[in-house]
Amino acid sequence: MKRNKKMKQSISIAILVLVSLISCKTKNKEVLIRGQIIGEQPVEIIYTAPTNGICDWAITNSIDTDSLGKFEISFSIDKPSFVVVLAKGFMAFEQSPTIVAEPGETYDLTIDLTSKEQQFVIEGSNNTIQDFYNNLSQANPKTCFFNFKREPADMTGIKKDLFALRQGENLKLNELLEEGKINTEVFNLIKTDRDVYYGTALSTIASMNTAKYIREGASIPDSVSKYWEDANALVSLTNEDIPRTKNLYDFLDLYYWYNIYNSITYSEFSETRAEYREKGLEHTYRLGLANKFFEGENLEYFTVRYIIQNSRRKKENEFIEIIEKFHEAYPANLFSTYLEPVKKVILE
């Protein structure tokens, strides 16, 4: 009898421990950002909503500061993700603090709108990684190469400059990992994010040179094609960290055009697009091509971002059907909050 009683007690304890672990695991998905704005009040705070872990300036939520300039942002994530927080009207996306958020962590963010030097401070359990990431080049990767004062035609020189920066970042990132100042998950996220950053910059150069030859009616030389290949080689679209990188849409958009240039002639693409435009189905045609170039989460995200970006400029009824078909294809998607306003604007 005593043995059975001990066994029952052991089982009960094991169940309690298991329930506790499950509870902690669920709780530890929550992230809290406690913010303080110094300067004019109140301020509207815009922050990237980590839907599926995505960090994108076009997919955001907003919150107002209180009379003391304080605000709180909370969300749930399964893996480390980036969150950009900006004070609307005072900061640009590229100049705003990026929090490398980890599940279960709390971050204190101070944004000083009166300072011309250090405009923000992020404090958490690992300040090293916050400082490291925010001191990397945050310029839009589609324009950052202009910092080298080189002409777009100088592809070799630009590639050399960009790869030198990338190598320096990787050396420091590896040091942080070896010193135990960063865990493997965060290391992989940042490494992938910077590969996308530099892949986007290189792809931009390739695209600009490709466009130049197309305008001139000339064939695209092997040197430009090789440059595209070098840019795409930096990024693996099957990498599980890809959906959570900051500049993914720009990279995917350039990769989209790379595939168009390699699968059909540009003149053929333009003619077909014009035919679909006449029918009011231009975006349906373009997104149909995306189905050939992407899959899985990349296709889902590309479609959402394409809809948001292009519908803002043109209130075409075509997007109503596109959104409805998207929901049919992805019934469990988490993007309705950001797509429904698109429909509302078109229908007004």
Short mmCIF file of C-alpha atoms in Angstrom, two decimals:
data_model
loop_
_atom_site.label_atom_id
_atom_site.label_comp_id
_atom_site.label_asym_id
_atom_site.label_seq_id
_atom_site.Cartn_x
_atom_site.Cartn_y
_atom_site.Cartn_z
CA MET A 1 0.00 0.00 0.00
CA LYS A 2 2.84 2.40 0.94
CA ARG A 3 4.55 1.69 -2.36
CA ASN A 4 1.38 2.49 -4.32
CA LYS A 5 0.93 5.66 -2.29
CA LYS A 6 4.49 6.77 -3.08
CA MET A 7 3.98 5.99 -6.76
CA LYS A 8 0.77 8.07 -6.80
CA GLN A 9 2.60 10.92 -5.07
CA SER A 10 5.45 10.73 -7.62
CA ILE A 11 3.00 10.76 -10.52
CA SER A 12 1.13 13.72 -9.01
CA ILE A 13 4.38 15.65 -8.56
CA ALA A 14 5.44 14.82 -12.13
CA ILE A 15 2.09 16.08 -13.46
CA LEU A 16 2.39 19.29 -11.44
CA VAL A 17 5.91 19.88 -12.74
CA LEU A 18 4.77 19.24 -16.32
CA VAL A 19 1.80 21.62 -15.97
CA SER A 20 4.13 24.21 -14.47
CA LEU A 21 6.59 23.86 -17.34
CA ILE A 22 3.83 24.15 -19.92
CA SER A 23 2.45 27.21 -18.14
CA CYS A 24 5.87 28.85 -18.03
CA LYS A 25 6.48 28.06 -21.68
CA THR A 26 3.20 29.73 -22.65
CA LYS A 27 3.84 32.72 -20.39
CA ASN A 28 7.37 33.15 -21.70
CA LYS A 29 6.09 33.93 -25.19
CA GLU A 30 4.97 37.36 -23.99
CA VAL A 31 7.12 40.43 -24.63
CA LEU A 32 6.64 43.77 -22.87
CA ILE A 33 8.10 47.08 -24.06
CA ARG A 34 7.82 49.87 -21.49
CA GLY A 35 8.32 53.18 -23.25
CA GLN A 36 9.06 56.73 -22.21
CA ILE A 37 9.00 59.72 -24.57
CA ILE A 38 10.94 62.82 -23.55
CA GLY A 39 9.69 65.95 -25.27
CA GLU A 40 6.38 66.99 -26.78
CA GLN A 41 3.28 65.15 -25.51
CA PRO A 42 1.18 63.30 -26.37
CA VAL A 43 2.85 61.40 -29.20
CA GLU A 44 1.46 58.70 -31.45
CA ILE A 45 3.72 55.66 -31.31
CA ILE A 46 3.89 53.41 -34.37
CA TYR A 47 5.40 49.96 -34.01
CA THR A 48 5.84 47.03 -36.34
CA ALA A 49 3.40 44.28 -35.43
CA PRO A 50 5.28 40.96 -35.32
CA THR A 51 2.58 39.07 -37.22
CA ASN A 52 4.14 35.65 -37.87
CA GLY A 53 7.31 37.32 -36.54
CA ILE A 54 7.40 39.75 -39.50
CA CYS A 55 8.95 43.20 -39.09
CA ASP A 56 7.63 45.52 -41.79
CA TRP A 57 6.93 49.28 -41.81
CA ALA A 58 3.69 48.63 -43.75
CA ILE A 59 2.30 46.22 -41.13
CA THR A 60 2.05 48.26 -37.95
CA ASN A 61 -0.02 49.04 -34.88
CA SER A 62 -0.22 52.34 -33.04
CA ILE A 63 -0.66 53.60 -29.49
CA ASP A 64 -0.67 57.06 -27.86
CA THR A 65 1.52 58.11 -24.98
CA ASP A 66 -0.13 59.20 -21.74
CA SER A 67 0.25 62.68 -20.25
CA LEU A 68 3.66 61.71 -18.86
CA GLY A 69 4.92 60.40 -22.20
CA LYS A 70 4.69 56.76 -21.17
CA PHE A 71 3.35 53.82 -23.15
CA GLU A 72 3.38 50.03 -23.10
CA ILE A 73 3.47 47.56 -25.96
CA SER A 74 2.91 43.84 -25.46
CA PHE A 75 2.77 40.95 -27.88
CA SER A 76 3.49 37.26 -28.11
CA ILE A 77 6.27 35.63 -30.16
CA ASP A 78 7.65 32.11 -30.42
CA LYS A 79 11.15 33.09 -31.54
CA PRO A 80 13.40 36.17 -31.44
CA SER A 81 11.96 38.89 -33.67
CA PHE A 82 12.63 42.52 -34.58
CA VAL A 83 10.27 45.30 -33.51
CA VAL A 84 10.79 48.88 -34.72
CA VAL A 85 9.25 51.64 -32.59
CA LEU A 86 8.95 55.21 -33.83
CA ALA A 87 7.38 58.47 -32.73
CA LYS A 88 5.13 59.49 -35.61
CA GLY A 89 6.12 62.80 -37.16
CA PHE A 90 9.48 62.86 -35.41
CA MET A 91 11.38 59.80 -36.64
CA ALA A 92 11.94 57.92 -39.88
CA PHE A 93 11.76 54.11 -39.99
CA GLU A 94 15.51 53.79 -40.65
CA GLN A 95 16.39 56.12 -37.75
CA SER A 96 14.11 54.50 -35.20
CA PRO A 97 15.09 52.02 -32.48
CA THR A 98 14.93 48.35 -33.38
CA ILE A 99 14.40 46.03 -30.44
CA VAL A 100 15.78 42.53 -30.88
CA ALA A 101 12.92 40.98 -28.92
CA GLU A 102 13.09 37.55 -27.30
CA PRO A 103 10.12 35.62 -25.90
CA GLY A 104 9.49 36.29 -22.22
CA GLU A 105 11.61 39.45 -22.04
CA THR A 106 10.84 43.01 -20.89
CA TYR A 107 12.48 46.04 -22.47
CA ASP A 108 12.64 49.65 -21.29
CA LEU A 109 12.78 52.09 -24.20
CA THR A 110 13.48 55.78 -23.79
CA ILE A 111 13.11 58.07 -26.82
CA ASP A 112 14.41 61.61 -26.35
CA LEU A 113 12.86 63.88 -28.99
CA THR A 114 14.85 66.85 -27.67
CA SER A 115 18.24 65.23 -28.28
CA LYS A 116 20.22 65.65 -31.48
CA GLU A 117 22.76 62.99 -30.47
CA GLN A 118 21.59 59.84 -28.67
CA GLN A 119 17.87 59.82 -29.46
CA PHE A 120 17.01 56.49 -27.85
CA VAL A 121 18.17 53.97 -25.27
CA ILE A 122 17.07 50.33 -25.05
CA GLU A 123 17.56 48.45 -21.79
CA GLY A 124 16.87 44.78 -21.21
CA SER A 125 18.53 41.59 -20.03
CA ASN A 126 21.05 41.81 -22.90
CA ASN A 127 21.97 45.40 -23.71
CA THR A 128 25.00 44.30 -25.72
CA ILE A 129 22.98 42.85 -28.56
CA GLN A 130 20.62 45.87 -28.65
CA ASP A 131 23.56 48.26 -28.95
CA PHE A 132 25.31 46.06 -31.50
CA TYR A 133 22.33 45.76 -33.82
CA ASN A 134 21.28 49.42 -33.65
CA ASN A 135 24.82 50.53 -34.50
CA LEU A 136 24.82 48.54 -37.74
CA SER A 137 23.97 50.37 -40.96
CA GLN A 138 20.21 50.98 -40.86
CA ALA A 139 20.00 52.98 -44.09
CA ASN A 140 17.50 51.67 -46.60
CA PRO A 141 19.46 48.89 -48.40
CA LYS A 142 18.05 50.13 -51.72
CA THR A 143 19.90 53.43 -51.21
CA CYS A 144 22.78 52.58 -48.85
CA PHE A 145 25.27 51.96 -51.68
CA PHE A 146 25.16 55.69 -52.51
CA ASN A 147 27.14 56.22 -49.29
CA PHE A 148 30.20 54.97 -51.17
CA LYS A 149 29.95 57.81 -53.71
CA ARG A 150 30.19 55.37 -56.58
CA GLU A 151 28.20 55.25 -59.78
CA PRO A 152 25.72 52.33 -60.09
CA ALA A 153 27.70 51.08 -63.09
CA ASP A 154 30.70 50.47 -60.80
CA MET A 155 29.32 47.10 -59.72
CA THR A 156 32.71 45.67 -58.75
CA GLY A 157 33.55 48.61 -56.50
CA ILE A 158 30.15 48.65 -54.81
CA LYS A 159 30.27 44.91 -54.19
CA LYS A 160 33.74 45.27 -52.66
CA ASP A 161 32.54 48.02 -50.31
CA LEU A 162 29.39 46.16 -49.28
CA PHE A 163 31.22 42.88 -48.67
CA ALA A 164 33.83 44.66 -46.54
CA LEU A 165 31.06 46.02 -44.31
CA ARG A 166 29.37 42.62 -44.17
CA GLN A 167 32.61 40.89 -43.22
CA GLY A 168 33.23 43.34 -40.38
CA GLU A 169 29.73 42.77 -39.01
CA ASN A 170 30.08 38.99 -39.21
CA LEU A 171 33.41 39.05 -37.35
CA LYS A 172 31.90 41.02 -34.48
CA LEU A 173 28.75 38.88 -34.45
CA ASN A 174 30.85 35.71 -34.26
CA GLU A 175 32.83 37.20 -31.38
CA LEU A 176 29.63 37.86 -29.44
CA LEU A 177 28.56 34.25 -29.97
CA GLU A 178 31.93 32.84 -28.90
CA GLU A 179 31.97 35.06 -25.81
CA GLY A 180 28.49 33.88 -24.83
CA LYS A 181 27.00 37.37 -25.15
CA ILE A 182 24.40 36.21 -27.65
CA ASN A 183 22.46 32.95 -27.97
CA THR A 184 22.32 30.86 -31.11
CA GLU A 185 18.73 31.82 -32.02
CA VAL A 186 19.46 35.55 -31.92
CA PHE A 187 22.77 35.00 -33.72
CA ASN A 188 21.03 33.16 -36.57
CA LEU A 189 18.30 35.81 -36.84
CA ILE A 190 20.73 38.72 -37.07
CA LYS A 191 23.05 36.84 -39.44
CA THR A 192 20.14 36.06 -41.78
CA ASP A 193 18.78 39.60 -41.47
CA ARG A 194 22.09 41.13 -42.55
CA ASP A 195 22.41 38.68 -45.44
CA VAL A 196 19.00 39.91 -46.63
CA TYR A 197 20.15 43.50 -46.11
CA TYR A 198 23.24 43.14 -48.27
CA GLY A 199 21.48 40.84 -50.74
CA THR A 200 18.90 43.61 -51.23
CA ALA A 201 21.61 46.24 -51.76
CA LEU A 202 23.40 44.09 -54.35
CA SER A 203 20.14 43.18 -56.08
CA THR A 204 19.29 46.88 -56.33
CA ILE A 205 22.53 47.52 -58.24
CA ALA A 206 21.84 44.56 -60.53
CA SER A 207 18.31 45.82 -61.14
CA MET A 208 19.44 49.36 -61.95
CA ASN A 209 22.00 48.13 -64.47
CA THR A 210 19.51 45.67 -65.98
CA ALA A 211 16.98 48.49 -66.43
CA LYS A 212 19.63 50.59 -68.14
CA TYR A 213 20.26 47.93 -70.81
CA ILE A 214 16.53 47.33 -71.27
CA ARG A 215 15.93 51.04 -71.86
CA GLU A 216 18.70 51.05 -74.44
CA GLY A 217 17.24 47.97 -76.14
CA ALA A 218 20.49 46.09 -75.55
CA SER A 219 21.00 42.55 -74.30
CA ILE A 220 21.93 42.14 -70.64
CA PRO A 221 25.66 41.31 -70.36
CA ASP A 222 26.94 38.31 -68.41
CA SER A 223 28.56 40.62 -65.85
CA VAL A 224 25.15 41.93 -64.78
CA SER A 225 23.62 38.45 -64.73
CA LYS A 226 26.50 37.25 -62.56
CA TYR A 227 25.91 40.16 -60.18
CA TRP A 228 22.26 39.08 -59.77
CA GLU A 229 23.47 35.55 -59.01
CA ASP A 230 25.95 36.80 -56.40
CA ALA A 231 23.22 38.83 -54.72
CA ASN A 232 20.76 35.93 -54.61
CA ALA A 233 23.45 33.54 -53.37
CA LEU A 234 23.57 35.49 -50.09
CA VAL A 235 20.00 34.57 -49.21
CA SER A 236 18.37 31.17 -48.88
CA LEU A 237 14.60 31.49 -49.17
CA THR A 238 14.21 28.17 -47.33
CA ASN A 239 16.00 29.53 -44.24
CA GLU A 240 13.49 29.37 -41.36
CA ASP A 241 14.65 32.79 -40.10
CA ILE A 242 13.86 34.50 -43.42
CA PRO A 243 10.25 35.55 -42.57
CA ARG A 244 11.48 37.53 -39.54
CA THR A 245 14.06 39.70 -41.30
CA LYS A 246 13.52 43.45 -41.65
CA ASN A 247 14.01 44.05 -45.38
CA LEU A 248 12.48 40.89 -46.76
CA TYR A 249 9.85 42.48 -49.02
CA ASP A 250 12.40 44.58 -50.89
CA PHE A 251 14.56 41.49 -51.43
CA LEU A 252 11.60 39.39 -52.57
CA ASP A 253 10.44 42.15 -54.90
CA LEU A 254 13.87 42.30 -56.56
CA TYR A 255 14.03 38.51 -56.68
CA TYR A 256 10.63 38.61 -58.39
CA TRP A 257 12.02 40.83 -61.15
CA TYR A 258 15.13 38.70 -61.45
CA ASN A 259 12.91 35.71 -62.21
CA ILE A 260 10.89 37.69 -64.74
CA TYR A 261 14.06 38.68 -66.59
CA ASN A 262 15.15 35.03 -66.63
CA SER A 263 11.84 33.38 -67.50
CA ILE A 264 10.32 35.72 -70.09
CA THR A 265 11.50 38.70 -72.10
CA TYR A 266 10.69 42.07 -70.64
CA SER A 267 8.82 43.08 -73.78
CA GLU A 268 6.63 39.99 -73.48
CA PHE A 269 5.97 40.78 -69.82
CA SER A 270 5.06 44.39 -70.63
CA GLU A 271 2.71 43.41 -73.44
CA THR A 272 0.91 40.80 -71.33
CA ARG A 273 0.67 43.16 -68.37
CA ALA A 274 -0.86 45.81 -70.65
CA GLU A 275 -3.46 43.30 -71.85
CA TYR A 276 -4.42 42.43 -68.28
CA ARG A 277 -4.48 46.12 -67.34
CA GLU A 278 -7.08 46.70 -70.06
CA LYS A 279 -9.23 44.08 -68.32
CA GLY A 280 -8.60 45.61 -64.89
CA LEU A 281 -6.55 42.56 -63.86
CA GLU A 282 -2.95 43.82 -63.88
CA HIS A 283 -2.30 42.95 -60.22
CA THR A 284 -3.94 39.56 -60.61
CA TYR A 285 -1.47 38.85 -63.41
CA ARG A 286 1.53 40.05 -61.41
CA LEU A 287 0.55 38.07 -58.32
CA GLY A 288 -0.04 35.03 -60.53
CA LEU A 289 3.63 35.23 -61.49
CA ALA A 290 4.58 35.45 -57.81
CA ASN A 291 2.98 32.02 -57.33
CA LYS A 292 5.63 30.66 -59.71
CA PHE A 293 8.54 32.28 -57.89
CA PHE A 294 7.64 31.87 -54.20
CA GLU A 295 5.96 29.38 -51.91
CA GLY A 296 4.89 28.91 -48.31
CA GLU A 297 5.33 31.81 -45.89
CA ASN A 298 7.30 33.83 -48.44
CA LEU A 299 4.40 33.76 -50.90
CA GLU A 300 1.85 34.57 -48.19
CA TYR A 301 3.87 37.54 -46.96
CA PHE A 302 4.75 38.82 -50.45
CA THR A 303 1.07 38.77 -51.42
CA VAL A 304 -0.02 40.68 -48.29
CA ARG A 305 2.71 43.30 -48.66
CA TYR A 306 2.07 43.69 -52.39
CA ILE A 307 -1.63 44.32 -51.73
CA ILE A 308 -0.97 46.89 -49.00
CA GLN A 309 1.67 48.77 -50.97
CA ASN A 310 -0.04 48.88 -54.36
CA SER A 311 -3.59 49.49 -53.16
CA ARG A 312 -2.51 52.61 -51.30
CA ARG A 313 -1.70 54.30 -54.58
CA LYS A 314 -4.57 52.96 -56.65
CA LYS A 315 -8.05 52.27 -55.32
CA GLU A 316 -8.83 49.56 -57.84
CA ASN A 317 -11.76 47.22 -57.26
CA GLU A 318 -9.51 44.41 -58.42
CA PHE A 319 -7.98 44.28 -54.95
CA ILE A 320 -11.31 43.33 -53.38
CA GLU A 321 -11.33 40.01 -55.23
CA ILE A 322 -7.59 39.55 -54.68
CA ILE A 323 -8.06 39.90 -50.91
CA GLU A 324 -10.99 37.49 -50.89
CA LYS A 325 -8.98 34.92 -52.85
CA PHE A 326 -6.08 35.41 -50.44
CA HIS A 327 -8.32 34.57 -47.48
CA GLU A 328 -9.55 31.48 -49.32
CA ALA A 329 -5.97 30.34 -49.95
CA TYR A 330 -4.87 31.17 -46.37
CA PRO A 331 -7.96 30.73 -44.14
CA ALA A 332 -5.85 30.73 -40.96
CA ASN A 333 -3.79 33.82 -41.85
CA LEU A 334 -3.23 36.55 -39.25
CA PHE A 335 -3.24 39.52 -41.64
CA SER A 336 -6.97 40.36 -41.76
CA THR A 337 -6.43 43.35 -39.45
CA TYR A 338 -4.21 44.92 -42.09
CA LEU A 339 -6.10 43.86 -45.21
CA GLU A 340 -9.66 44.76 -44.23
CA PRO A 341 -8.90 48.52 -44.10
CA VAL A 342 -7.74 48.21 -47.72
CA LYS A 343 -11.16 46.92 -48.73
CA LYS A 344 -12.87 49.65 -46.71
CA VAL A 345 -10.95 52.44 -48.47
CA ILE A 346 -11.73 51.00 -51.91
CA LEU A 347 -15.42 50.63 -51.16
CA GLU A 348 -15.80 54.16 -49.78
#
